Coordinates of C-alpha atoms in Angstrom, one line a residue:
Chain A
M39 CA 184.2 -26.7 118.4
P40 CA 181.9 -29.7 118.9
D41 CA 180.5 -31.6 116.0
L42 CA 176.9 -30.4 115.7
G43 CA 175.8 -33.3 113.5
Q44 CA 176.3 -35.5 116.6
L45 CA 173.2 -33.9 118.0
F46 CA 171.0 -35.9 115.7
D47 CA 172.8 -39.3 116.2
Y48 CA 170.8 -40.3 119.1
Q49 CA 167.0 -40.9 118.9
F50 CA 166.5 -39.4 122.4
M51 CA 168.0 -36.2 121.2
V52 CA 165.9 -36.1 118.1
N53 CA 162.9 -36.7 120.3
A54 CA 163.9 -33.9 122.6
L55 CA 164.4 -31.4 119.7
E56 CA 161.0 -32.3 118.2
A57 CA 159.2 -32.1 121.6
G58 CA 161.0 -28.9 122.4
G59 CA 160.0 -27.3 119.1
V60 CA 156.4 -28.3 119.5
V61 CA 156.2 -27.1 123.1
A62 CA 158.0 -23.8 122.2
V63 CA 155.3 -22.8 119.6
M64 CA 152.5 -23.7 122.0
A65 CA 154.0 -21.9 125.0
A66 CA 154.8 -18.8 123.1
V67 CA 151.2 -18.5 121.6
V68 CA 149.4 -19.3 124.8
G69 CA 151.9 -17.2 126.8
W70 CA 151.3 -14.1 124.7
F71 CA 147.7 -14.1 125.5
M72 CA 148.4 -14.9 129.2
V73 CA 150.6 -11.8 129.4
V74 CA 148.0 -9.6 127.6
R75 CA 145.4 -10.9 130.0
R76 CA 147.7 -10.4 133.0
Q77 CA 147.2 -13.9 134.3
T78 CA 150.8 -14.6 134.8
F79 CA 150.2 -15.3 138.5
A80 CA 147.5 -17.8 137.6
G81 CA 149.9 -19.4 135.1
H82 CA 152.6 -19.6 137.8
T83 CA 150.2 -21.3 140.1
L84 CA 149.3 -23.9 137.4
S85 CA 153.0 -24.6 136.9
V86 CA 153.5 -25.1 140.7
I87 CA 150.5 -27.4 140.7
A88 CA 152.2 -29.4 138.0
F89 CA 154.8 -30.5 140.5
P90 CA 152.5 -32.5 142.9
G91 CA 150.8 -33.9 139.8
A92 CA 154.0 -35.3 138.5
A93 CA 155.3 -36.4 141.9
G94 CA 151.9 -38.0 142.7
A95 CA 151.8 -39.9 139.3
A96 CA 155.3 -41.2 140.0
L97 CA 154.2 -42.3 143.5
A98 CA 151.1 -44.1 142.1
G99 CA 153.2 -45.7 139.4
I100 CA 151.4 -44.2 136.4
P101 CA 153.1 -42.2 133.6
V102 CA 154.3 -38.8 134.9
A103 CA 152.8 -37.0 131.9
W104 CA 149.3 -38.0 133.0
G105 CA 150.0 -36.4 136.4
Y106 CA 151.0 -33.2 134.7
Y107 CA 147.8 -33.0 132.6
A108 CA 145.4 -34.1 135.3
A109 CA 146.9 -31.7 137.9
C110 CA 146.9 -28.7 135.6
A111 CA 143.4 -29.3 134.3
L112 CA 142.1 -29.7 137.9
G113 CA 144.1 -26.5 138.9
A114 CA 142.4 -24.5 136.0
L115 CA 139.0 -25.6 137.2
V116 CA 139.8 -24.7 140.8
L117 CA 141.2 -21.3 139.8
S118 CA 138.4 -20.4 137.4
P119 CA 136.0 -18.9 139.9
A120 CA 138.7 -16.8 141.3
V121 CA 139.9 -15.4 137.9
R122 CA 136.8 -13.6 136.7
G123 CA 136.2 -11.7 133.5
G124 CA 139.2 -10.5 131.6
R125 CA 142.0 -9.4 133.8
S126 CA 143.1 -10.6 137.2
H127 CA 142.4 -8.4 140.2
S128 CA 144.5 -8.2 143.4
S129 CA 141.7 -9.7 145.5
E130 CA 142.0 -12.9 143.6
S131 CA 145.6 -13.3 144.3
A132 CA 144.9 -14.4 147.8
V133 CA 142.9 -17.4 146.6
I134 CA 145.6 -18.2 143.9
G135 CA 148.4 -17.9 146.4
T136 CA 146.7 -20.3 148.8
V137 CA 146.1 -22.9 146.1
Q138 CA 149.8 -22.5 145.2
A139 CA 151.0 -23.2 148.8
V140 CA 148.9 -26.3 149.1
G141 CA 150.1 -27.6 145.7
L142 CA 153.8 -27.2 146.8
A143 CA 153.2 -28.9 150.1
C144 CA 151.4 -31.9 148.4
G145 CA 154.3 -32.2 145.9
F146 CA 156.8 -32.3 148.7
L147 CA 154.7 -34.9 150.6
F148 CA 154.5 -37.2 147.5
V149 CA 158.3 -36.9 147.0
A150 CA 158.9 -37.7 150.7
L151 CA 156.6 -40.8 150.5
N152 CA 158.3 -42.1 147.4
H153 CA 162.1 -42.4 147.9
T154 CA 162.8 -43.7 144.4
V155 CA 161.5 -40.4 142.7
L156 CA 164.2 -38.4 144.5
N157 CA 166.6 -39.0 141.6
G158 CA 163.9 -37.6 139.3
L159 CA 163.2 -34.6 141.4
D160 CA 165.6 -32.4 139.5
G161 CA 163.9 -33.4 136.3
I162 CA 160.4 -32.6 137.6
L163 CA 161.5 -29.2 138.9
F164 CA 164.1 -28.1 136.4
G165 CA 163.5 -30.1 133.3
T166 CA 165.0 -33.0 131.4
F167 CA 165.4 -33.9 127.9
L168 CA 166.4 -37.5 128.6
G169 CA 163.8 -40.2 128.2
I170 CA 161.3 -38.4 126.0
D171 CA 160.0 -41.2 123.9
A172 CA 158.3 -41.1 120.4
G173 CA 154.9 -41.6 122.0
Q174 CA 155.4 -38.6 124.2
V175 CA 156.3 -36.5 121.2
T176 CA 153.1 -37.5 119.5
T177 CA 151.0 -36.6 122.6
L178 CA 152.8 -33.3 122.9
A179 CA 152.2 -32.5 119.2
A180 CA 148.5 -33.4 119.6
V181 CA 148.1 -31.2 122.7
A182 CA 150.0 -28.3 120.9
A183 CA 147.8 -28.6 117.8
A184 CA 144.6 -28.5 119.9
T185 CA 145.7 -25.6 122.1
V186 CA 147.1 -23.5 119.3
G187 CA 144.1 -24.4 117.1
L188 CA 141.6 -23.3 119.8
I189 CA 143.5 -20.0 120.4
A190 CA 143.5 -19.3 116.7
L191 CA 139.8 -19.9 116.5
A192 CA 139.0 -17.6 119.3
A193 CA 141.9 -15.1 118.7
R194 CA 139.9 -11.9 118.2
P195 CA 137.1 -12.4 120.7
L196 CA 139.8 -13.5 123.3
L197 CA 141.9 -10.4 122.6
F198 CA 138.8 -8.2 122.7
A199 CA 137.6 -9.7 126.0
S200 CA 141.1 -9.4 127.5
L201 CA 141.5 -5.7 126.7
D202 CA 137.9 -4.5 127.1
A203 CA 135.7 -7.1 128.8
E204 CA 132.7 -4.8 129.3
V205 CA 132.5 -3.6 125.7
A206 CA 133.2 -7.1 124.4
A207 CA 130.3 -8.5 126.5
A208 CA 128.0 -5.8 125.2
T209 CA 128.7 -6.8 121.6
G210 CA 127.9 -10.4 122.5
V211 CA 131.3 -12.0 123.1
P212 CA 130.9 -14.8 125.7
V213 CA 133.5 -13.3 128.1
R214 CA 133.1 -15.7 131.0
A215 CA 133.1 -18.8 128.9
L216 CA 136.2 -17.6 127.1
G217 CA 137.9 -16.9 130.5
L218 CA 137.3 -20.5 131.6
A219 CA 138.3 -22.0 128.2
F220 CA 141.5 -20.0 128.3
L221 CA 142.4 -21.2 131.8
L222 CA 142.0 -24.8 130.6
V223 CA 144.1 -24.2 127.5
L224 CA 146.7 -22.5 129.8
G225 CA 146.6 -25.6 132.0
L226 CA 147.3 -27.9 129.1
A227 CA 150.1 -25.6 127.8
V228 CA 151.7 -25.5 131.3
A229 CA 151.5 -29.3 131.7
A230 CA 153.1 -29.9 128.3
T231 CA 155.8 -27.3 128.8
A232 CA 156.7 -28.6 132.2
Q233 CA 157.7 -31.9 130.7
I234 CA 160.6 -30.1 128.9
T235 CA 161.5 -27.2 131.2
G236 CA 160.5 -28.7 134.5
S237 CA 157.6 -27.2 136.5
L238 CA 159.6 -24.4 138.1
L239 CA 161.0 -23.1 134.8
V240 CA 157.8 -23.2 132.7
F241 CA 157.8 -19.4 132.6
T242 CA 161.0 -19.4 130.6
L243 CA 158.9 -20.4 127.6
L244 CA 155.5 -19.2 128.7
V245 CA 156.3 -15.6 129.9
T246 CA 159.7 -14.5 128.8
P247 CA 159.3 -14.8 124.9
A248 CA 155.9 -13.2 125.1
A249 CA 157.2 -10.4 127.3
T250 CA 160.1 -9.8 125.1
A251 CA 157.8 -9.7 122.0
Q252 CA 155.6 -7.1 123.8
V253 CA 158.7 -5.0 124.5
L254 CA 159.5 -5.1 120.8
T255 CA 156.2 -4.4 119.2
A256 CA 152.6 -3.4 120.0
R257 CA 151.2 -5.2 116.9
P258 CA 149.4 -8.3 118.0
A259 CA 150.2 -10.5 114.9
A260 CA 153.9 -9.4 114.9
G261 CA 154.1 -9.9 118.6
L262 CA 152.8 -13.5 118.3
A263 CA 155.3 -14.3 115.5
I264 CA 158.3 -12.8 117.4
A265 CA 157.3 -14.7 120.6
V266 CA 157.2 -18.0 118.7
G267 CA 160.5 -17.2 117.0
I268 CA 162.3 -16.5 120.3
A269 CA 160.8 -19.6 122.0
L270 CA 161.9 -21.9 119.2
A271 CA 165.4 -20.3 119.0
V272 CA 166.1 -20.5 122.8
T273 CA 164.7 -24.0 123.1
W274 CA 166.7 -25.5 120.3
T275 CA 169.9 -23.6 121.2
G276 CA 169.4 -24.5 124.9
L277 CA 168.9 -28.2 124.1
A278 CA 172.1 -28.2 122.0
I279 CA 174.2 -26.5 124.7
A280 CA 172.8 -28.8 127.3
Y281 CA 173.8 -31.8 125.2
Y282 CA 177.5 -30.8 125.5
S283 CA 177.3 -29.4 129.1
P284 CA 176.8 -30.8 132.5
Y285 CA 174.0 -28.3 133.4
P286 CA 170.3 -29.0 133.0
V287 CA 168.5 -27.9 129.9
G288 CA 166.0 -25.7 131.8
F289 CA 168.9 -23.6 133.0
W290 CA 170.2 -23.0 129.5
I291 CA 166.8 -22.2 128.0
T292 CA 166.1 -19.8 130.9
S293 CA 169.4 -18.0 130.6
L294 CA 169.1 -17.5 126.9
S295 CA 165.5 -16.2 127.0
F296 CA 166.4 -14.0 129.9
A297 CA 169.4 -12.6 128.0
L298 CA 167.1 -11.8 125.0
Y299 CA 164.6 -10.1 127.3
V300 CA 167.3 -7.9 128.8
L301 CA 168.6 -7.0 125.4
A302 CA 165.2 -6.1 124.2
R303 CA 164.5 -3.8 127.1
V304 CA 167.9 -2.1 126.9
G305 CA 167.5 -1.7 123.2
R306 CA 164.1 -0.1 123.5
A307 CA 165.3 2.2 126.3
L308 CA 168.2 3.4 124.2
A309 CA 165.9 3.9 121.2
A310 CA 163.5 5.9 123.3
R311 CA 166.3 8.1 124.6
R312 CA 167.6 8.7 121.1
L313 CA 164.1 9.7 120.0
R314 CA 163.8 12.1 122.8
R315 CA 167.1 13.7 122.0
V316 CA 166.1 14.1 118.3
A317 CA 162.8 15.6 119.4
L318 CA 164.7 18.1 121.7
A319 CA 167.3 19.0 119.1
Chain B
M241 CA 109.2 8.2 109.8
T242 CA 112.3 6.7 111.5
P243 CA 111.7 5.3 114.9
A244 CA 113.0 7.1 118.0
A245 CA 116.5 5.9 119.1
V246 CA 115.3 5.3 122.6
Q247 CA 111.8 5.5 124.0
L248 CA 110.8 4.8 127.6
E249 CA 107.2 4.8 128.9
R250 CA 106.5 4.8 132.6
A251 CA 109.5 2.5 133.1
E252 CA 110.7 1.2 136.4
A253 CA 114.0 -0.5 137.2
V254 CA 114.5 -2.7 140.3
I255 CA 117.8 -4.1 141.5
G256 CA 118.0 -6.6 144.3
G257 CA 114.3 -5.9 145.3
R258 CA 114.9 -2.1 145.5
S259 CA 113.3 0.3 143.1
I260 CA 116.0 2.5 141.5
W261 CA 113.7 4.7 139.6
R262 CA 110.0 4.5 138.5
D263 CA 107.6 6.2 136.2
V264 CA 110.4 7.4 133.9
S265 CA 109.3 8.4 130.4
L266 CA 111.6 9.8 127.8
T267 CA 112.3 10.0 124.1
V268 CA 115.6 10.4 122.3
G269 CA 115.4 11.1 118.6
E270 CA 117.8 10.2 115.8
G271 CA 121.0 12.3 115.9
E272 CA 120.2 13.9 119.3
F273 CA 122.9 14.6 121.9
V274 CA 121.5 13.7 125.3
S275 CA 123.2 13.8 128.7
V276 CA 122.1 11.8 131.6
L277 CA 122.7 13.6 134.9
G278 CA 122.2 13.2 138.6
P279 CA 123.9 12.4 141.8
N280 CA 125.7 9.1 142.6
G281 CA 123.5 6.1 142.9
A282 CA 120.4 7.8 141.3
G283 CA 120.3 5.2 138.6
K284 CA 122.2 6.7 135.6
S285 CA 124.2 3.6 134.8
T286 CA 121.1 1.5 135.5
L287 CA 119.4 3.4 132.6
L288 CA 122.2 2.5 130.3
K289 CA 122.0 -1.2 131.3
A290 CA 118.2 -1.1 130.6
I291 CA 118.8 0.4 127.2
L292 CA 121.4 -2.3 126.4
G293 CA 119.0 -5.0 127.5
L294 CA 121.3 -6.1 130.3
L295 CA 118.7 -5.3 132.9
P296 CA 115.0 -6.1 132.2
L297 CA 112.5 -3.4 133.2
A298 CA 110.3 -4.2 136.2
A299 CA 107.5 -2.2 134.8
G300 CA 106.6 0.0 131.8
R301 CA 107.8 -0.2 128.2
A302 CA 111.1 0.4 126.5
E303 CA 111.9 0.5 122.8
V304 CA 115.4 0.9 121.5
L305 CA 116.0 1.5 117.8
G306 CA 112.4 0.4 117.2
D307 CA 112.7 -3.0 119.0
R308 CA 113.1 -4.4 122.4
P309 CA 116.3 -3.5 124.3
G310 CA 119.2 -5.7 123.5
A311 CA 117.8 -6.7 120.0
H312 CA 120.1 -4.5 118.1
N313 CA 123.1 -4.0 120.3
E314 CA 125.3 -4.4 117.2
R315 CA 124.0 -0.9 116.2
I316 CA 124.7 0.6 119.5
G317 CA 128.2 1.9 120.3
Y318 CA 128.9 1.5 124.1
L319 CA 131.7 3.1 126.1
P320 CA 131.6 2.1 129.7
Q321 CA 133.0 3.9 132.7
R322 CA 136.6 2.9 133.0
H323 CA 140.0 3.5 134.4
G324 CA 142.5 4.1 131.6
F325 CA 144.9 1.6 130.1
D326 CA 148.3 1.6 131.9
S327 CA 151.7 1.6 130.1
S328 CA 152.0 -2.2 130.3
T329 CA 149.1 -2.5 127.8
R330 CA 151.1 -3.1 124.7
V331 CA 148.5 -3.0 121.9
R332 CA 148.2 -0.2 119.3
G333 CA 145.3 2.2 119.4
A334 CA 144.4 1.2 115.9
D335 CA 144.2 -2.5 117.0
L336 CA 141.7 -1.5 119.6
V337 CA 139.5 0.3 117.1
R338 CA 139.8 -2.7 114.8
L339 CA 138.5 -5.0 117.6
G340 CA 135.5 -2.7 117.8
L341 CA 134.8 -3.5 114.2
D342 CA 135.3 -7.3 114.1
G343 CA 136.5 -8.3 117.6
G344 CA 133.5 -10.5 118.0
R345 CA 134.3 -12.7 115.0
W346 CA 135.7 -16.2 115.4
G347 CA 138.5 -17.6 113.4
V348 CA 141.7 -16.1 111.9
P349 CA 141.3 -13.2 109.5
L350 CA 142.8 -13.9 106.1
P351 CA 145.7 -11.7 105.1
S352 CA 144.7 -9.0 102.6
W353 CA 147.4 -9.9 100.1
L354 CA 145.6 -13.1 99.3
P355 CA 143.6 -12.9 96.0
G356 CA 139.9 -12.4 96.6
V357 CA 140.2 -11.0 100.1
N358 CA 138.6 -7.6 99.9
G359 CA 136.9 -7.5 103.3
S360 CA 140.2 -6.8 105.1
H361 CA 140.9 -3.8 102.8
A362 CA 137.4 -2.3 103.5
A363 CA 137.8 -2.9 107.2
G364 CA 141.3 -1.2 107.3
A365 CA 139.8 1.7 105.4
R366 CA 136.9 2.1 107.8
V367 CA 139.3 1.9 110.8
R368 CA 141.5 4.7 109.3
E369 CA 138.4 6.8 108.5
V370 CA 137.0 6.7 112.0
I371 CA 140.4 7.4 113.5
E372 CA 140.6 10.5 111.3
L373 CA 137.0 11.4 112.4
V374 CA 138.0 11.6 116.1
G375 CA 141.4 13.3 115.2
A376 CA 143.6 10.4 116.4
G377 CA 145.5 10.0 113.2
S378 CA 148.8 11.1 114.6
Y379 CA 149.0 8.7 117.5
A380 CA 146.8 5.7 116.6
H381 CA 149.8 3.6 115.7
R382 CA 151.3 4.0 119.1
S383 CA 150.8 1.6 122.1
I384 CA 147.5 2.6 123.8
G385 CA 149.1 2.4 127.2
D386 CA 151.6 5.2 126.3
L387 CA 148.9 7.7 125.4
S388 CA 147.3 10.4 127.5
G389 CA 143.8 10.0 129.0
G390 CA 142.3 12.3 126.3
E391 CA 144.0 10.4 123.5
Q392 CA 142.9 7.1 124.9
Q393 CA 139.3 8.4 125.2
R394 CA 139.3 9.6 121.6
L395 CA 140.4 6.1 120.4
L396 CA 137.8 4.4 122.6
I397 CA 135.2 6.7 121.0
A398 CA 136.5 5.7 117.6
A399 CA 136.2 2.0 118.6
A400 CA 132.6 2.6 119.7
L401 CA 131.8 4.4 116.4
V402 CA 133.6 2.1 113.9
R403 CA 130.5 0.0 113.2
R404 CA 128.4 3.0 112.3
P405 CA 126.1 2.7 115.3
R406 CA 122.7 4.5 115.3
L407 CA 123.1 5.2 119.1
L408 CA 126.2 6.0 121.0
I409 CA 126.1 5.5 124.8
L410 CA 128.9 6.9 126.9
D411 CA 129.2 6.4 130.7
E412 CA 131.2 9.2 132.3
P413 CA 133.4 9.7 129.2
L414 CA 134.8 13.0 130.7
D415 CA 135.5 11.6 134.1
S416 CA 139.2 11.1 134.0
L417 CA 140.0 14.1 131.7
D418 CA 141.3 17.6 132.6
L419 CA 139.0 20.5 131.9
P420 CA 140.3 21.5 128.4
N421 CA 140.1 17.9 127.3
Q422 CA 136.6 17.6 128.7
S423 CA 135.3 20.4 126.5
T424 CA 137.2 19.3 123.4
V425 CA 135.8 15.7 123.8
A426 CA 132.3 17.1 124.3
A427 CA 132.6 19.2 121.2
L428 CA 133.9 16.2 119.3
L429 CA 130.9 14.1 120.4
Q430 CA 128.5 16.8 119.3
R431 CA 130.2 17.0 115.9
I432 CA 129.9 13.3 115.5
C433 CA 126.3 13.4 116.6
R434 CA 125.5 15.8 113.8
S435 CA 127.7 14.5 111.0
E436 CA 127.1 10.7 111.5
R437 CA 123.4 11.1 112.4
V438 CA 124.0 9.1 115.6
A439 CA 122.1 9.7 118.8
V440 CA 124.6 10.3 121.6
R441 CA 123.7 9.6 125.2
L442 CA 126.2 10.5 127.7
V443 CA 126.3 10.0 131.5
A444 CA 128.0 12.7 133.4
H445 CA 128.4 14.2 136.9
D446 CA 129.1 17.7 135.7
V447 CA 126.9 19.4 133.2
N448 CA 129.0 22.5 132.6
P449 CA 131.6 21.2 130.1
I450 CA 128.9 19.7 127.9
Q451 CA 126.0 22.0 128.4
P452 CA 126.6 24.2 125.3
Y453 CA 126.5 21.1 123.1
L454 CA 123.4 19.3 124.5
D455 CA 120.0 18.9 122.8
R456 CA 118.4 17.2 125.8
V457 CA 119.0 16.4 129.4
V458 CA 117.7 13.5 131.5
Y459 CA 118.1 14.3 135.2
F460 CA 117.8 11.4 137.7
A461 CA 117.2 12.1 141.4
G462 CA 115.0 10.8 144.2
G463 CA 113.9 7.7 142.4
A464 CA 112.5 9.6 139.4
A465 CA 113.7 11.5 136.3
A466 CA 112.9 14.6 134.4
A467 CA 113.7 14.8 130.7
G468 CA 113.6 17.8 128.3
R469 CA 115.7 20.7 127.0
P470 CA 118.6 21.6 129.3
E471 CA 117.2 25.0 130.4
E472 CA 113.9 23.4 131.3
V473 CA 115.3 20.5 133.3
I474 CA 118.1 22.3 135.0
S475 CA 115.8 24.8 136.6
S476 CA 115.0 25.6 140.2
Q477 CA 111.4 24.4 139.6
T478 CA 112.1 21.0 138.1
L479 CA 115.0 20.1 140.4
S480 CA 113.1 21.1 143.5
R481 CA 110.2 18.8 142.4
L482 CA 112.6 15.9 141.7
Y483 CA 114.5 16.2 145.0
G484 CA 111.4 17.1 147.0
V485 CA 113.4 19.9 148.7
P486 CA 114.0 23.5 147.7
I487 CA 116.8 23.7 145.1
E488 CA 118.1 26.8 143.5
V489 CA 119.8 26.8 140.1
L490 CA 122.1 29.9 139.6
R491 CA 123.5 31.0 136.4
A492 CA 127.0 32.5 136.6
S493 CA 128.0 35.4 134.4
D494 CA 130.0 33.0 132.2
G495 CA 126.9 30.8 131.6
R496 CA 128.0 28.1 134.1
L497 CA 125.2 26.5 136.1
V498 CA 125.5 26.1 139.9
V499 CA 123.0 23.9 141.7
V500 CA 122.5 25.0 145.3
G501 CA 120.8 23.1 148.1
Q502 CA 120.8 19.5 147.0
P503 CA 122.3 16.7 149.1
E504 CA 125.1 16.1 146.6
A505 CA 125.6 18.8 144.0
P506 CA 126.5 17.3 140.6
H507 CA 128.9 19.9 139.7
V508 CA 131.1 19.0 142.6
H509 CA 133.0 16.0 141.4
T510 CA 133.7 13.7 144.3
E511 CA 134.0 10.1 143.5
R512 CA 133.0 7.5 140.8
H513 CA 129.8 5.8 141.5
A514 CA 129.6 2.0 141.3

């Protein structure tokens, strides 16, 4: 049994736990709304765009974090005309898919041009908790406070517009403006989350906790709380395991949140079956 | 005297340079149950947009709840044409009704257990009341995506009613329902129309499931409209004038109306119109 107190001996580990906690809360809240709005594909594209952003920033010699934020904000603006109203429709997926392919190709080009980043490629794609400095933690906290604050402010109109755009618009909710604002917030959340989980594993915090929460409850407030709880638990546990293991942190966080998702689905299926049996008896 | 819920005088609607209908005059009084009928593309949904102020009239005058259209949309309950929620929509029916009440408000609602917060109690009571009114009490706590089309429709009607509107507008509310559900929802709407003193205006393809409950009918065809009591409007004479071709309205022994001779008979349900 390893000594858990050891986790807090190094400043880099303390930074990682703080940054992970901040990111988990933000990703769970934004992700819950993303799942309700069915914009998972748009979110995935933003996370793929984060990769060329980070690789490009490394190539240009500027902080990688800036690359994440700039690429995701730009991506949100590019996608916004394609993602109209509340929910995504299949015709938009062609535009989104095209943007995604270009993003990946650019990222690969930047990596090929810059041979020194090759060592960091794992980190960009699959996450790292090494080298998160105190300044980065502060920036992440500021981004998280801003995104969660904006979502809280717009929570009811946003949920209304996501479920029933036409009725919401008729009662005066600015459906289109909210849609664009949400994509920008989603971009920020993806950029911040990618710095912990890597750009390919963003969904482990953005989608899986929210999806698990939706399996467990149809109450909006309870769903948000459960999503945040799951995201925090898997992030901190994943960081702790990764500290003692040779495998990347993104892998551990993903495995843990996936396991919880499977448990939730199996649990609900069993509960539904027992309910049916009681009803039949 | 209370103003009419909806009044149109010689109104004309134009979309993309094309006149949809013109010279339409009609009055809907408080607490009247009105159905808007007509073939696809005749301008039924256009009328609803004009009433909500989403489409300005090209000519004529419109007054909704005693003011210009769109001025009092908070007192209009609106239920657009829709495809139902699928099972991946994990939000309770009661939450949807609650959004109808305060879904437009910004900020986080304060929890009701805090001292001095009464609004939340009143809102919760109103949501329960309107859910009972539409008879959805036994399933409103379930996820809306798991409910049947008829159950979803009742909850959507509750959401449209929760703010005590003076006018309730429904676009093809019976469209996705089976026949028994069509007639129970129509009966429910008539009951609400009487008990809540709300004018109900419903767009439909098929008049038969709702005909026994209607006070008035507005029939759109051939770029014009006729309004009046159902038996006046759905007559061979009026419809022949509207379509400009001979039309015969037959009454079956069970009271059902069959319209013969028009390009697209409204009782034959083919497809949704745009």
